[in-house]
Coordinates of C-alpha atoms and ligand atoms in Angstrom, one line a residue:
M1 CA 5.4 10.0 19.9
R2 CA 2.4 9.0 17.5
E3 CA 0.1 10.7 15.3
T4 CA -3.0 9.8 13.4
M5 CA -3.3 11.3 9.8
T6 CA -6.5 11.8 8.3
P7 CA -6.6 13.6 4.9
M8 CA -7.4 17.3 5.0
K9 CA -8.9 19.3 2.3
T10 CA -5.8 20.2 0.7
N11 CA -2.8 17.8 0.7
R12 CA -1.1 18.1 4.2
T13 CA 2.3 18.6 5.2
L14 CA 2.9 16.5 8.2
L15 CA 6.5 16.1 9.2
S16 CA 7.0 14.1 12.4
I17 CA 10.3 14.5 13.7
A18 CA 10.7 12.2 16.7
L19 CA 13.6 13.6 18.8
A20 CA 13.3 10.5 21.2
G21 CA 17.0 9.0 21.3
G22 CA 18.2 11.6 19.4
L23 CA 17.0 10.1 16.1
A24 CA 15.9 12.1 13.1
F25 CA 13.1 10.3 11.4
A26 CA 11.2 12.3 9.0
S27 CA 7.9 11.2 7.7
A28 CA 7.2 13.5 4.6
A29 CA 3.5 12.8 4.1
C30 CA 1.6 13.8 1.0
A31 CA 2.2 17.5 1.3
Q32 CA 1.2 20.4 -0.8
D33 CA 5.0 21.1 -1.7
A34 CA 5.9 17.2 -1.8
P35 CA 6.6 16.2 -5.2
R36 CA 5.2 12.9 -6.5
A37 CA 6.4 10.8 -9.4
R38 CA 4.9 12.7 -11.9
D39 CA 6.4 16.0 -10.9
L40 CA 9.9 14.6 -11.2
G41 CA 9.0 14.1 -15.0
I42 CA 8.8 10.3 -14.7
P43 CA 6.8 9.4 -17.7
L44 CA 3.5 7.5 -16.7
E45 CA 0.6 6.4 -19.0
G46 CA -3.0 6.8 -18.2
E47 CA -5.5 9.1 -16.9
T48 CA -5.5 9.3 -13.0
G49 CA -8.5 10.3 -11.0
P50 CA -8.6 13.7 -9.5
L51 CA -6.4 12.8 -6.3
N52 CA -4.5 10.3 -8.0
A53 CA -5.2 7.9 -4.8
I54 CA -7.0 4.9 -3.8
T55 CA -9.6 7.0 -2.2
D56 CA -10.5 8.2 -6.1
V57 CA -12.7 5.1 -5.6
A58 CA -15.9 6.4 -4.0
G59 CA -16.4 5.5 -0.4
I60 CA -12.8 4.4 0.4
E61 CA -11.6 5.9 3.7
V62 CA -7.8 5.4 4.7
G63 CA -6.1 6.0 8.1
H64 CA -2.6 6.1 9.2
L65 CA -1.1 6.0 12.7
T66 CA 2.7 6.7 12.7
L67 CA 4.6 5.7 15.8
H68 CA 8.1 6.7 17.1
E69 CA 9.0 5.4 20.5
G70 CA 12.7 5.2 21.2
D71 CA 14.2 2.9 18.7
A72 CA 10.9 1.9 17.3
H73 CA 9.5 3.3 14.3
T74 CA 6.4 1.7 12.7
G75 CA 2.7 2.3 12.6
V76 CA -0.3 0.9 10.7
T77 CA -2.5 2.0 7.6
T78 CA -6.1 1.1 7.6
I79 CA -8.2 0.8 4.4
F80 CA -12.0 1.0 4.8
P81 CA -13.5 -0.3 1.4
R82 CA -17.1 1.3 2.0
G83 CA -16.1 3.6 4.8
R84 CA -16.1 3.2 8.6
A85 CA -19.9 3.2 8.9
A86 CA -20.8 0.5 6.2
T87 CA -22.1 -2.8 7.2
D88 CA -22.0 -4.4 3.7
G89 CA -19.1 -6.4 2.5
V90 CA -17.2 -6.3 -0.7
A91 CA -16.4 -8.9 -3.1
A92 CA -12.7 -9.8 -3.4
G93 CA -10.1 -11.9 -4.8
V94 CA -6.4 -12.5 -3.5
F95 CA -3.1 -13.3 -5.4
S96 CA -0.1 -14.6 -3.7
F97 CA 2.8 -13.8 -5.9
N98 CA 5.2 -14.8 -3.6
G99 CA 3.8 -16.1 -0.4
T100 CA 6.7 -15.7 2.0
G101 CA 4.7 -13.4 4.4
E102 CA 1.3 -13.1 5.8
M103 CA -2.2 -11.7 4.9
T104 CA -4.7 -12.8 7.5
G105 CA -8.4 -13.4 6.3
T106 CA -7.6 -14.9 2.7
H107 CA -8.8 -18.4 3.4
L108 CA -12.3 -17.0 4.0
I109 CA -12.0 -14.5 1.0
D110 CA -10.9 -17.7 -1.2
E111 CA -13.9 -19.5 0.0
F112 CA -16.3 -16.9 0.1
G113 CA -15.1 -14.3 -2.5
A114 CA -16.0 -11.4 -0.1
F115 CA -15.1 -9.9 3.4
F116 CA -16.5 -7.3 5.6
G117 CA -14.7 -4.5 7.4
P118 CA -11.2 -2.8 7.1
I119 CA -7.7 -4.0 5.8
A120 CA -4.9 -3.1 8.1
I121 CA -1.2 -3.2 6.8
T122 CA 1.7 -2.8 9.4
G123 CA 5.0 -4.2 10.0
T124 CA 5.4 -8.0 10.3
L125 CA 5.7 -8.0 14.1
G126 CA 2.6 -5.9 14.4
V127 CA 0.0 -8.3 12.8
G128 CA -1.3 -9.6 16.1
A129 CA -1.8 -6.2 17.6
A130 CA -3.5 -4.9 14.2
R131 CA -5.6 -8.0 14.2
D132 CA -6.9 -7.2 17.9
G133 CA -7.3 -3.6 17.2
I134 CA -9.8 -4.5 14.4
L135 CA -11.6 -6.7 16.5
Q136 CA -11.6 -4.1 19.3
W137 CA -12.9 -1.4 17.1
T138 CA -15.7 -3.8 15.7
A139 CA -16.8 -4.5 19.2
Q140 CA -16.8 -0.7 19.9
N141 CA -18.9 0.0 16.7
F142 CA -21.3 -2.8 16.1
D143 CA -23.9 -4.2 18.4
D144 CA -23.9 -7.6 16.9
P145 CA -20.4 -7.9 15.2
T146 CA -20.8 -11.7 14.6
V147 CA -23.5 -10.9 12.1
R148 CA -20.8 -9.8 9.7
F149 CA -18.9 -13.1 10.0
S150 CA -15.7 -12.1 8.3
R151 CA -15.4 -9.3 10.9
V152 CA -14.2 -11.9 13.2
L153 CA -11.5 -12.7 10.8
P154 CA -10.1 -9.4 9.8
V155 CA -7.5 -8.8 6.7
V156 CA -4.2 -7.6 8.0
A157 CA -1.1 -7.9 6.0
E158 CA 2.4 -7.1 6.7
T159 CA 6.0 -6.2 5.5
Y160 CA 9.3 -6.3 7.7
D161 CA 10.5 -3.1 9.1
G162 CA 13.1 -4.5 11.3
G163 CA 16.0 -2.7 9.7
L164 CA 15.0 0.7 10.8
S165 CA 12.8 -0.1 13.7
D166 CA 13.5 -2.0 17.0
V167 CA 10.4 -4.4 16.1
W168 CA 11.0 -6.8 19.2
S169 CA 9.9 -3.8 21.4
L170 CA 6.6 -4.9 20.0
P171 CA 5.5 -1.1 20.2
L172 CA 2.3 -1.3 18.4
T173 CA -0.8 -1.8 20.4
P174 CA -4.6 -2.7 19.5
E175 CA -5.4 0.7 20.8
H176 CA -3.1 2.4 18.3
V177 CA -4.9 0.5 15.6
V178 CA -8.2 1.5 16.9
E179 CA -7.0 5.4 16.6
A180 CA -5.9 4.6 12.9
L181 CA -9.4 3.0 12.3
D182 CA -11.2 6.0 13.6
A183 CA -8.7 8.4 11.7
A184 CA -9.7 6.9 8.3
R185 CA -11.1 9.4 6.0
S186 CA -11.5 10.0 2.1
G187 CA -9.4 12.7 0.5
P188 CA -5.6 12.8 -0.4
V189 CA -3.6 9.9 1.1
A190 CA -0.3 10.7 2.9
E191 CA 2.7 8.7 1.5
G192 CA 6.1 7.5 2.3
A193 CA 7.1 7.0 5.9
V194 CA 3.7 7.1 7.2
G195 CA 1.4 4.6 8.9
G196 CA 2.5 1.0 8.0
G197 CA 5.2 2.6 5.5
T198 CA 7.0 4.3 8.6
G199 CA 10.0 2.1 8.7
M200 CA 9.9 0.5 5.1
V201 CA 12.6 0.4 2.5
C202 CA 12.4 -0.6 -1.1
Y203 CA 15.2 -1.1 -3.6
Y204 CA 17.4 -0.1 -0.7
F205 CA 15.9 3.4 -0.7
K206 CA 13.5 5.0 2.0
C207 CA 10.0 3.7 0.9
G208 CA 6.8 2.9 2.4
I209 CA 3.1 3.8 1.4
G210 CA 2.2 4.8 -2.3
T211 CA -1.0 5.1 -4.0
S212 CA -2.3 6.0 -7.6
S213 CA -5.5 5.8 -9.4
R214 CA -6.6 5.3 -13.1
L215 CA -9.8 6.2 -14.9
V216 CA -10.8 3.4 -17.2
R217 CA -13.0 4.0 -20.2
Y218 CA -15.4 1.4 -20.8
G219 CA -17.7 1.7 -23.9
E220 CA -18.5 5.3 -25.0
D221 CA -19.9 6.8 -21.8
I222 CA -18.7 4.7 -18.9
A223 CA -15.6 5.3 -16.9
F224 CA -14.7 3.0 -14.1
T225 CA -12.0 4.0 -11.5
V226 CA -9.1 1.8 -10.3
G227 CA -7.2 2.6 -7.2
V228 CA -4.1 1.2 -5.8
L229 CA -2.6 1.4 -2.4
V230 CA 1.0 -0.3 -1.7
Q231 CA 3.2 -0.7 1.3
A232 CA 6.4 -1.0 -0.6
N233 CA 9.4 -2.8 1.2
H234 CA 10.8 -5.0 -1.5
G235 CA 13.4 -5.2 -4.0
V236 CA 17.2 -4.8 -4.1
R237 CA 18.9 -1.9 -5.6
D238 CA 20.2 -3.5 -8.8
Q239 CA 16.6 -4.3 -9.9
L240 CA 15.2 -0.8 -9.6
R241 CA 13.9 0.6 -13.0
I242 CA 12.1 4.0 -13.3
A243 CA 10.4 4.3 -16.7
G244 CA 12.4 1.5 -18.2
T245 CA 15.8 3.0 -17.2
P246 CA 18.3 1.0 -15.1
A247 CA 18.1 3.5 -12.3
G248 CA 19.2 1.4 -9.7
R249 CA 22.3 0.2 -11.5
E250 CA 22.7 4.2 -12.1
I251 CA 22.7 5.0 -8.4
A252 CA 24.9 2.2 -7.1
D253 CA 25.9 4.6 -4.3
L254 CA 23.8 5.7 -1.6
M255 CA 23.4 2.3 0.0
P256 CA 21.8 1.6 3.6
R257 CA 23.8 1.4 6.7
R258 CA 22.6 -1.4 8.9
A259 CA 22.3 -1.2 12.5
N260 CA 24.6 -4.2 12.7
Q261 CA 26.5 -6.4 10.1
A262 CA 24.3 -9.4 11.0
D263 CA 21.3 -7.5 9.7
A264 CA 23.1 -7.2 6.5
A265 CA 23.5 -10.6 6.3
G266 CA 20.0 -11.6 7.1
E267 CA 18.7 -8.7 5.0
G268 CA 16.2 -10.2 2.4
D269 CA 14.9 -8.1 -0.2
G270 CA 11.6 -7.4 1.7
S271 CA 8.0 -7.7 0.6
I272 CA 5.2 -5.7 -0.9
I273 CA 1.5 -5.5 0.0
I274 CA -0.8 -4.3 -2.8
V275 CA -4.4 -3.3 -2.3
I276 CA -6.5 -2.9 -5.6
A277 CA -9.8 -1.2 -5.4
T278 CA -12.3 -0.5 -8.1
D279 CA -15.9 0.5 -8.9
A280 CA -16.2 -1.7 -11.6
P281 CA -19.0 -4.5 -11.2
L282 CA -16.6 -7.6 -10.9
L283 CA -17.1 -11.2 -9.5
P284 CA -14.5 -12.7 -7.2
D285 CA -12.7 -14.9 -9.8
Q286 CA -12.3 -11.5 -11.9
L287 CA -10.9 -9.9 -8.9
R288 CA -8.3 -12.4 -8.6
R289 CA -7.4 -11.7 -12.2
L290 CA -7.0 -8.0 -11.4
A291 CA -4.9 -8.9 -8.5
R292 CA -2.7 -10.9 -10.5
R293 CA -1.9 -8.0 -12.9
A294 CA -0.4 -6.1 -9.9
T295 CA 2.5 -8.4 -10.5
I296 CA 3.2 -6.5 -14.0
G297 CA 3.1 -3.2 -12.4
M298 CA 5.6 -4.2 -9.7
G299 CA 7.8 -5.8 -12.5
R300 CA 8.0 -2.4 -14.2
T301 CA 9.7 -1.0 -11.3
G302 CA 12.2 -4.2 -11.1
G303 CA 10.6 -6.1 -8.6
Q304 CA 10.6 -9.7 -9.1
G305 CA 9.3 -11.6 -6.0
D306 CA 12.7 -12.8 -4.5
S307 CA 12.3 -16.0 -2.3
S308 CA 11.8 -14.2 1.3
S309 CA 9.6 -11.9 0.0
G310 CA 5.9 -11.5 0.8
D311 CA 4.4 -10.3 -2.2
I312 CA 0.4 -10.6 -1.5
F313 CA -2.1 -8.7 -3.6
I314 CA -5.9 -8.2 -2.7
A315 CA -8.4 -6.8 -5.0
F316 CA -12.0 -5.9 -4.3
T317 CA -14.8 -4.1 -6.0
T318 CA -17.2 -1.4 -4.2
A319 CA -20.0 -2.4 -6.7
N320 CA -22.3 -5.3 -5.8
P321 CA -22.8 -4.7 -2.0
V322 CA -22.2 -8.0 -0.2
T323 CA -24.8 -8.4 2.3
L324 CA -25.6 -11.6 4.7
G325 CA -28.3 -14.1 5.3
A326 CA -30.2 -16.7 3.3
G327 CA -32.4 -14.0 1.6
A328 CA -33.5 -13.6 -2.0
P329 CA -30.7 -14.2 -4.7
L330 CA -28.7 -11.2 -5.0
D331 CA -28.3 -9.4 -8.4
Y332 CA -24.9 -9.2 -9.0
Q333 CA -23.6 -7.3 -12.2
S334 CA -20.2 -8.1 -13.9
I335 CA -18.4 -7.2 -16.8
P336 CA -17.9 -9.7 -19.4
G337 CA -14.6 -11.6 -18.8
E338 CA -13.4 -10.7 -22.4
A339 CA -13.7 -7.0 -21.5
L340 CA -11.5 -6.8 -18.5
D341 CA -8.3 -5.5 -20.5
P342 CA -8.7 -1.8 -19.7
L343 CA -9.0 -2.6 -16.2
F344 CA -6.0 -4.8 -16.2
D345 CA -4.1 -1.9 -18.0
G346 CA -5.4 0.3 -15.1
V347 CA -4.1 -1.9 -12.4
V348 CA -0.6 -2.3 -14.1
Q349 CA -0.3 1.4 -14.5
A350 CA -1.6 2.4 -11.1
T351 CA 0.6 -0.2 -9.2
E352 CA 3.8 1.2 -11.2
E353 CA 2.8 4.7 -10.2
A354 CA 1.9 3.8 -6.6
I355 CA 5.3 2.2 -5.9
L356 CA 7.0 5.2 -7.6
N357 CA 5.1 7.4 -5.4
A358 CA 6.2 5.7 -2.5
L359 CA 9.9 5.9 -3.4
V360 CA 9.6 9.7 -4.5
A361 CA 8.1 10.3 -1.0
G362 CA 11.2 8.7 0.7
E363 CA 13.7 11.0 2.6
D364 CA 16.9 10.2 4.3
T365 CA 16.2 8.3 7.6
T366 CA 18.2 7.4 10.3
G367 CA 16.6 4.5 12.5
R368 CA 17.4 2.0 15.2
G369 CA 20.8 1.4 16.1
N370 CA 22.3 4.3 13.9
S371 CA 20.9 2.6 10.9
H372 CA 20.4 4.8 7.7
V373 CA 18.7 4.7 4.5
Y374 CA 18.7 7.4 1.7
G375 CA 15.7 8.8 0.1
L376 CA 15.4 8.6 -3.8
P377 CA 17.8 11.5 -5.1
H378 CA 15.1 13.4 -7.2
D379 CA 18.0 15.4 -9.2
R380 CA 19.9 12.3 -10.3
V381 CA 16.6 10.5 -11.2
R382 CA 15.8 13.5 -13.4
D383 CA 19.3 13.4 -14.9
I384 CA 19.1 9.6 -15.7
L385 CA 15.7 10.0 -17.2
A386 CA 17.2 12.8 -19.4
R387 CA 20.1 10.6 -20.4
Y388 CA 18.0 7.7 -21.5
G389 CA 15.6 10.2 -23.4
R390 CA 12.6 9.2 -20.9
L391 CA 12.2 12.8 -19.1
D392 CA 8.8 14.0 -19.4
D393 CA 9.0 17.6 -18.7
Ligands
OAE1 O1 13.2 -8.7 3.9 C1 13.0 -10.9 9.3 N1 10.5 -10.8 4.5 O2 16.1 -11.4 8.6 S1 11.7 -11.5 7.3 C2 15.4 -10.9 7.7 N2 6.9 -10.7 4.7 O3 15.5 -9.4 7.7 C3 9.3 -10.4 4.7 N3 13.6 -10.5 6.1 O4 9.1 -9.1 5.1 C4 8.1 -11.1 4.7 O5 12.6 -10.4 2.5 C5 8.2 -12.2 5.8 C6 12.9 -11.7 8.0 C7 8.9 -13.3 5.6 C8 9.0 -14.3 6.4 C9 8.6 -14.1 7.8 C10 7.8 -12.9 8.0 C11 7.9 -12.0 7.1 C12 14.2 -11.5 7.1 C13 12.6 -11.2 5.6 C14 11.7 -10.1 4.9 C15 12.4 -9.5 3.7 C16 13.1 -13.3 8.4

């Protein structure tokens, strides 16, 4: 069973129950009645954009494909920095906090400071299919795709969903990815067990896709937007902190059941992919500085980049359209380096909230081989916040 998700005008409710193999695998997307971190009373700083999502950065489109096939529970999330129809590229910078993982296309970004085309985020073993899917989509939608050279080297990133999903059945195909690319839209973004987040677990709770945004004041009458989308699959329970409280240590029960004991032995702490978008005019080196600040936002929730984790962060700006060809010099704008702090704050705050939104969207899930992961218990989180004087009701 598979479905693509495109944001509807109102927050959607999409509950995909895959009855294949008798498994209940609920993917609660961003729904009218689904609470997010702020709804639980988690105190969070800063002013969000209207959607509190990466799509608050004008032009960005996000698509998901969620795949349930037998014991496989995976998918792909796609992000178009300028929308599906755009030909211009974006200036970008990448920061690998802990590089035990993959994000393709980064050598070219490090060299040229830009990329063209979408970003795809999926499960570890789906990277090849996602890369091929972007190439197929590009060939279908561009007469001369090579003109946008980086479109031949797509940006695809991963986190490992082998705990809940039968990854070695290799269920994701390039055609699935083409569907997720065609489904990309602006508007609200589904969170949790959806798209690339379908089989993801963070801090030993069900997790996955999360997003958030901040309006960043720059001088008297300018405001920029910073948007963040995460595929969160990182961390161990003791590390989890919510609004500074040791929530992970306070919820020492509700631990995952592995498909087999060997999994437990091999279980790393997972990874997190963080995509940062902004409409502030920045240069590649400045975008790398923004990407580095996502580390702080992850750290606020307790993540610390353990050894086997692929914690790789990419930042891009929709300002400064990047065209190709040896034409006239380009007039790039950029904010003076000494004035970046408000944007750094926005990245830290939106990253923290995106991870918490991914956690709050998580639901009790039974996956391959009768593995099981609990969703974050909302009432207990509220009790913990209250006990530590951190409940923002
Ligand atoms: O949980 C499958 N790391 O045996 S990868 C395991 N992106 O469960 C990642 N878990 O997801 C990294 O820390 C990654 C694993 C690292 C290395 C290769 C591929 C992906 C292991 C690891 C997982 C984690 C070997």
